[in-house]
Amino acid sequence: MIFDIQRFSTHDGPGIRTVVFFKGCPLSCAWCENPESQSFRPELLYTRVRCVSCGSCVAAAGGEGLRADPAGGIQIDRSVEPRPEVGAACPALALRVAGRDMGVAEILDEVLKDASFFAASGGGLTISGGEPLAQADFALELLEAALAAGVDIAIETCLAVPRASVERAAALPLRWLADLKHTDAAAFRAATSRADAAGGVDACLPLGNLEYLAGRGADLTLRVPVIPGFNDDEASMRGILEFAAGLPRAADAKPRRLDLLPYHDLAAGKYAGLGRAYAFPPGLRVDSARIARFAELGIALGLDITIGG
Amino acid sequence: MNSRLERLKDEILSAEPRLCLERARVYTRVYRENEQLPGVRKRALALRRTLEETGIYIGVGELVVGNTASRARSAAIFPEYAVRWIFSEIDGIDRRPAESYGATEEMKAEIKELCAWWKGRTLQDRAEANFSPTLAAINASGIVHAEGNMTAGDGHIAANVGRVLELGIGGYAAYVRRMDDALDLVAYDDLKKHQLYLAMQDSLAGLSAWIRRYEALARSQAAASSDAARAAELREIAATCAAVAEDAPTSFRQALQLTCFVQLALQIESNGHSVSLGRLDQYLHPFYAQDARSGAMTPEQAKELLSCFWLKLLAVKKVRSWSHTRFSAGGPLYQNVTIGGVTRGGADAVNELSYLILESVGDMKLTQPNLTVRYHRGMSADFLKAAIEVIKRGFGMPAFNNDEVVIPGMLKLGVSLEDARDYSAIGCIEVAVPGKWGYRTTGMSFLNLMRVFLATLNDGLDTKTGKTFHGGTGSLETFANFDQLMAAWKDQLAYYAKTSVGIDTAIDAALEELVPDILCSTFTDDCVARGKHIKEGGAVYDYVSGLQVGIANLGNSLAAVKKFVFEDRSIAPRQLLDALESDFAGPGGELLRLRLLNQAPKYGNDDDYVDSLVVEAYGAYVGEMAKYRNTRYGRGPIGCGYYPGTSSISANVPSGSVVPATPDGRRAWTPLAEGCSPTQGTDTRGPTAVFKSIAKLPTMDIFGGVLLNQKLSPQALASDGQRDRLVALLRAFFDDLKGWHVQYNIVSRETLIDAKRHPAKHRDLVVRVAGYSAYFNDLAAETQDDIIARTEQEL
Ligand code: SF4
């Protein structure tokens, strides 16, 4: 299941890229930029300020899951899975269904529309999410098809997936943009666990996958979200950076690339659109001096640090 | 920018635009006193006397000299073109909402007195007399807009400045005399040529005399100056003028000064705008290279002189009627300078001077000249990066034209390979072979596509005026299917295309008789050899194009009608027509508008459903115009046909102001989409999708230019990586997709909103309006809003 395809992305690997967003993730981080990516099922994103209370969506839903709010706008019963027509019915761009099943050929058609720009810029396809390897068969099929069409391929992944999936993907000439959120198992588990997954994911799973990829000499860039109260303290960040610096690499390889991604709250509105609460207070930022300090630390450890990315 | 340039720039920018009466006085006097002379001679004599008599000045610190009116940013009056608007607008000319000009009550009274003589004798009077009643009615309706062609004349041309630099003014005069001597005055044709040659000699004599006056002024200022350094500069100016008054220049400085004189004199002669400089980096380069080799000129000195020249271009102003002003927001003169591209032999033409021009334009951040870089596949990454560094400064320049489509397109038109490689931009984005091409490679009449489309839906009825100019084959209510609608569109379009040519022909006939440009013809090949001025068929090539406004609205409207009315059948024809007539009034109106706006495919998103409709509907115009010829056909030039053009300057705003609501969800009287750009705010798939949509058009046949404006936020170019992506984006668009043109506005939305609120804080904020840059403060509020509304593309 896919929830978006975005052309002309410039922060997701080299050159001009098209990003295909997979829906569903084994984790559920509170700071997630794409909260609509977490569930494996279709969901409604609703923007109240755009809604003109026309009732078109209610009619298209056939009374299932939606009703007009007497005070204006609509009320959504999120336990009902929305039909695709419901989003299409909205004339005001107030309601959208995130998530639809697409075939590999259909996606590839869309991706290849920008082939000229990939060629000129050294760009290509990036699969992202959600967690693309949570739909490993589908993801691999798409990557192989793109590769066969001559498209450069990259993946953004949290690596909280079985080793077998990673191994299959690692057999392809793939650029990896892999999350490194925390090295402490308890902190990782507490912040990333889904409500529906008892016990959550062990931090050792992504860390082990990282070691595996690094050991294979994969084209690997680490991405570290810097999140207030989670990993923006000295000890956590030192642990992360030291782990990154210690990953195996060939003697003659260039320094390991690591992007520090400071927390921002641009996605807060999407949480509201999904009817969910946003965990962070408005206006929260990570102090830029602190980010700069982490960058210096990383550089001192021999890493190739980028802020943003 | 050094302190000299800073001061000169500030002086010009802070100068109050005023009217200048001197030219009008001389022209009126010469015409009154010489009614017996043939038109061409009156015209040349009036120019000559103007150059001999009207006020000249050399400002403190200036290194390059010349002026078109008595003060910087003052505008001369051209009464021979039109006076009706002057009578109706002169009293309030100093209080217009934009582009107002200072004038005292005495000046206004004198202008009225001068213009009184011209009543019934102007170009506009003659052109209108040439209209049939139907043409007059359609011209008045706003469906075809040709006002500027009558009130301002031709323009849109680049003279053969390179040849002027080779021969010198005296060389040209000798050439004209030789041709004249060879005539046999018993033949009618030869008599006509003789009159023209006399006129040409007058215009050249005027030009030389004008330059001599600057020489004398510089000498006397030098003698009077107590500042030794400035006195030396003035003596240098005098020597430079003396050297080029008759003879060919021998140094870079002389060549640049002569170029400046020619450029300004052409704009004293003609009221038309878009008088362009052609390939400045090519014809000035030999002079620069020689001076650089001998050590006579450093790159810094050359840049300073170039900058002084740009300031001369900036000082030129033209006053236009209010309605024409709205079509050209910001008062631009569109004096284009083109750099880059390939040489006549096909090699990369970029040289040291290309860089100096690029950098000095970037340093000065002025609205003039309008700088175009000719892109070609072999252009170095270094030069492209240098161009993007200038784009980053956020004043909309340079724009890019693409050799990979323009050159093959020219070959298709019968232009020789060498000439095709030698093309330059004219005005904004349109192209011609400089010095060999007639007027108006674009800039004939404007055709309002959406008025034609609304007539298509209403059985030929123009809902704005209530008139039926061309009866239809049915209405939206009677069309059985979408194909019938498309056929009706093509039928209406064919009618109005023909009408617009009819209006052009009437105006061209009047231009030829009443206001031929003699000096400009002298410097345009092969006018002297043929003994014909440009309007008589003197140019080597002479293709023209008009401007079609509302291309994205047309495609989006067709897509909405096709989807909702003919495919889904979810909107009844009557329901749609009522909504359009009432501007989406009533309870269901706004909802219907939102559906049209948001639920139908929109051009600019690489969606074949709508893009193919644009190609078919606008493509019909491409085919239609191929049938028509301009007034020079069969009289000498190659071509003399029409092709389409979309560089609709700021016409999208006033053109929209006469269009009722349209089926793309656009409200009545609001702006249409600009050029070939997507409708404001509807291109949601990013720049690559916009490029792809545009590239589906037959760009090689839309030879009047395929204008695309993209606005970028400053962050979009912040890092080297982002800049490299922009380079890659351009290369793919031009090499692979055969894009015609693109230009960038790098200004944040917040800056624009702030500039609208606090104009004083942003006095030098330059934005790209359409094919040109203008000071944001000079724009009317509605145009400012239009620019703010354009989608900001994040890189
Ligand atoms: S269709 Fe859209 S605008 Fe209408 S009620 Fe539903 S969400 Fe609101």
JSON list of N, CA and C in Angstrom, two decimals, chain B residues 435-454:
[
{"chain": "B", "resi": 435, "resn": "GLY", "atom": "N", "xyz": [19.40, 42.45, -36.61]},
{"chain": "B", "resi": 435, "resn": "GLY", "atom": "CA", "xyz": [19.88, 43.21, -37.76]},
{"chain": "B", "resi": 435, "resn": "GLY", "atom": "C", "xyz": [19.36, 42.72, -39.09]},
{"chain": "B", "resi": 436, "resn": "LYS", "atom": "N", "xyz": [18.60, 41.63, -39.09]},
{"chain": "B", "resi": 436, "resn": "LYS", "atom": "CA", "xyz": [18.11, 41.09, -40.36]},
{"chain": "B", "resi": 436, "resn": "LYS", "atom": "C", "xyz": [16.61, 40.79, -40.33]},
{"chain": "B", "resi": 437, "resn": "TRP", "atom": "N", "xyz": [15.96, 41.08, -39.25]},
{"chain": "B", "resi": 437, "resn": "TRP", "atom": "CA", "xyz": [14.58, 40.64, -39.05]},
{"chain": "B", "resi": 437, "resn": "TRP", "atom": "C", "xyz": [13.70, 41.88, -38.87]},
{"chain": "B", "resi": 438, "resn": "GLY", "atom": "N", "xyz": [12.51, 41.85, -39.43]},
{"chain": "B", "resi": 438, "resn": "GLY", "atom": "CA", "xyz": [11.60, 42.98, -39.29]},
{"chain": "B", "resi": 438, "resn": "GLY", "atom": "C", "xyz": [11.06, 43.11, -37.88]},
{"chain": "B", "resi": 439, "resn": "TYR", "atom": "N", "xyz": [10.09, 43.99, -37.71]},
{"chain": "B", "resi": 439, "resn": "TYR", "atom": "CA", "xyz": [9.51, 44.26, -36.40]},
{"chain": "B", "resi": 439, "resn": "TYR", "atom": "C", "xyz": [8.64, 43.10, -35.92]},
{"chain": "B", "resi": 440, "resn": "ARG", "atom": "N", "xyz": [8.50, 43.05, -34.64]},
{"chain": "B", "resi": 440, "resn": "ARG", "atom": "CA", "xyz": [7.44, 42.25, -34.01]},
{"chain": "B", "resi": 440, "resn": "ARG", "atom": "C", "xyz": [7.53, 40.77, -34.31]},
{"chain": "B", "resi": 441, "resn": "THR", "atom": "N", "xyz": [8.70, 40.20, -34.05]},
{"chain": "B", "resi": 441, "resn": "THR", "atom": "CA", "xyz": [8.75, 38.75, -34.04]},
{"chain": "B", "resi": 441, "resn": "THR", "atom": "C", "xyz": [7.72, 38.26, -33.03]},
{"chain": "B", "resi": 442, "resn": "THR", "atom": "N", "xyz": [7.45, 39.11, -32.06]},
{"chain": "B", "resi": 442, "resn": "THR", "atom": "CA", "xyz": [6.16, 38.99, -31.37]},
{"chain": "B", "resi": 442, "resn": "THR", "atom": "C", "xyz": [5.72, 40.39, -31.02]},
{"chain": "B", "resi": 443, "resn": "GLY", "atom": "N", "xyz": [4.45, 40.53, -30.64]},
{"chain": "B", "resi": 443, "resn": "GLY", "atom": "CA", "xyz": [3.99, 41.86, -30.27]},
{"chain": "B", "resi": 443, "resn": "GLY", "atom": "C", "xyz": [2.92, 42.40, -31.20]},
{"chain": "B", "resi": 444, "resn": "MET", "atom": "N", "xyz": [2.42, 41.54, -32.12]},
{"chain": "B", "resi": 444, "resn": "MET", "atom": "CA", "xyz": [1.23, 41.96, -32.88]},
{"chain": "B", "resi": 444, "resn": "MET", "atom": "C", "xyz": [0.07, 41.95, -31.89]},
{"chain": "B", "resi": 445, "resn": "SER", "atom": "N", "xyz": [-1.15, 41.80, -32.34]},
{"chain": "B", "resi": 445, "resn": "SER", "atom": "CA", "xyz": [-2.26, 41.96, -31.41]},
{"chain": "B", "resi": 445, "resn": "SER", "atom": "C", "xyz": [-2.37, 40.80, -30.42]},
{"chain": "B", "resi": 446, "resn": "PHE", "atom": "N", "xyz": [-3.00, 41.11, -29.30]},
{"chain": "B", "resi": 446, "resn": "PHE", "atom": "CA", "xyz": [-3.31, 40.10, -28.28]},
{"chain": "B", "resi": 446, "resn": "PHE", "atom": "C", "xyz": [-4.65, 39.45, -28.60]},
{"chain": "B", "resi": 447, "resn": "LEU", "atom": "N", "xyz": [-4.70, 38.14, -28.47]},
{"chain": "B", "resi": 447, "resn": "LEU", "atom": "CA", "xyz": [-5.97, 37.44, -28.65]},
{"chain": "B", "resi": 447, "resn": "LEU", "atom": "C", "xyz": [-6.38, 36.84, -27.31]},
{"chain": "B", "resi": 448, "resn": "ASN", "atom": "N", "xyz": [-7.56, 37.20, -26.86]},
{"chain": "B", "resi": 448, "resn": "ASN", "atom": "CA", "xyz": [-8.05, 36.72, -25.56]},
{"chain": "B", "resi": 448, "resn": "ASN", "atom": "C", "xyz": [-8.74, 35.38, -25.75]},
{"chain": "B", "resi": 449, "resn": "LEU", "atom": "N", "xyz": [-8.00, 34.31, -25.52]},
{"chain": "B", "resi": 449, "resn": "LEU", "atom": "CA", "xyz": [-8.52, 32.96, -25.81]},
{"chain": "B", "resi": 449, "resn": "LEU", "atom": "C", "xyz": [-9.77, 32.63, -25.01]},
{"chain": "B", "resi": 450, "resn": "MET", "atom": "N", "xyz": [-9.88, 33.14, -23.81]},
{"chain": "B", "resi": 450, "resn": "MET", "atom": "CA", "xyz": [-11.01, 32.74, -22.98]},
{"chain": "B", "resi": 450, "resn": "MET", "atom": "C", "xyz": [-12.31, 33.41, -23.41]},
{"chain": "B", "resi": 451, "resn": "ARG", "atom": "N", "xyz": [-12.22, 34.60, -23.98]},
{"chain": "B", "resi": 451, "resn": "ARG", "atom": "CA", "xyz": [-13.45, 35.19, -24.54]},
{"chain": "B", "resi": 451, "resn": "ARG", "atom": "C", "xyz": [-13.92, 34.34, -25.71]},
{"chain": "B", "resi": 452, "resn": "VAL", "atom": "N", "xyz": [-12.96, 33.89, -26.50]},
{"chain": "B", "resi": 452, "resn": "VAL", "atom": "CA", "xyz": [-13.32, 33.04, -27.64]},
{"chain": "B", "resi": 452, "resn": "VAL", "atom": "C", "xyz": [-13.93, 31.73, -27.13]},
{"chain": "B", "resi": 453, "resn": "PHE", "atom": "N", "xyz": [-13.37, 31.21, -26.05]},
{"chain": "B", "resi": 453, "resn": "PHE", "atom": "CA", "xyz": [-13.90, 29.95, -25.52]},
{"chain": "B", "resi": 453, "resn": "PHE", "atom": "C", "xyz": [-15.32, 30.12, -24.99]},
{"chain": "B", "resi": 454, "resn": "LEU", "atom": "N", "xyz": [-15.56, 31.23, -24.30]},
{"chain": "B", "resi": 454, "resn": "LEU", "atom": "CA", "xyz": [-16.93, 31.46, -23.79]},
{"chain": "B", "resi": 454, "resn": "LEU", "atom": "C", "xyz": [-17.91, 31.61, -24.95]}
]
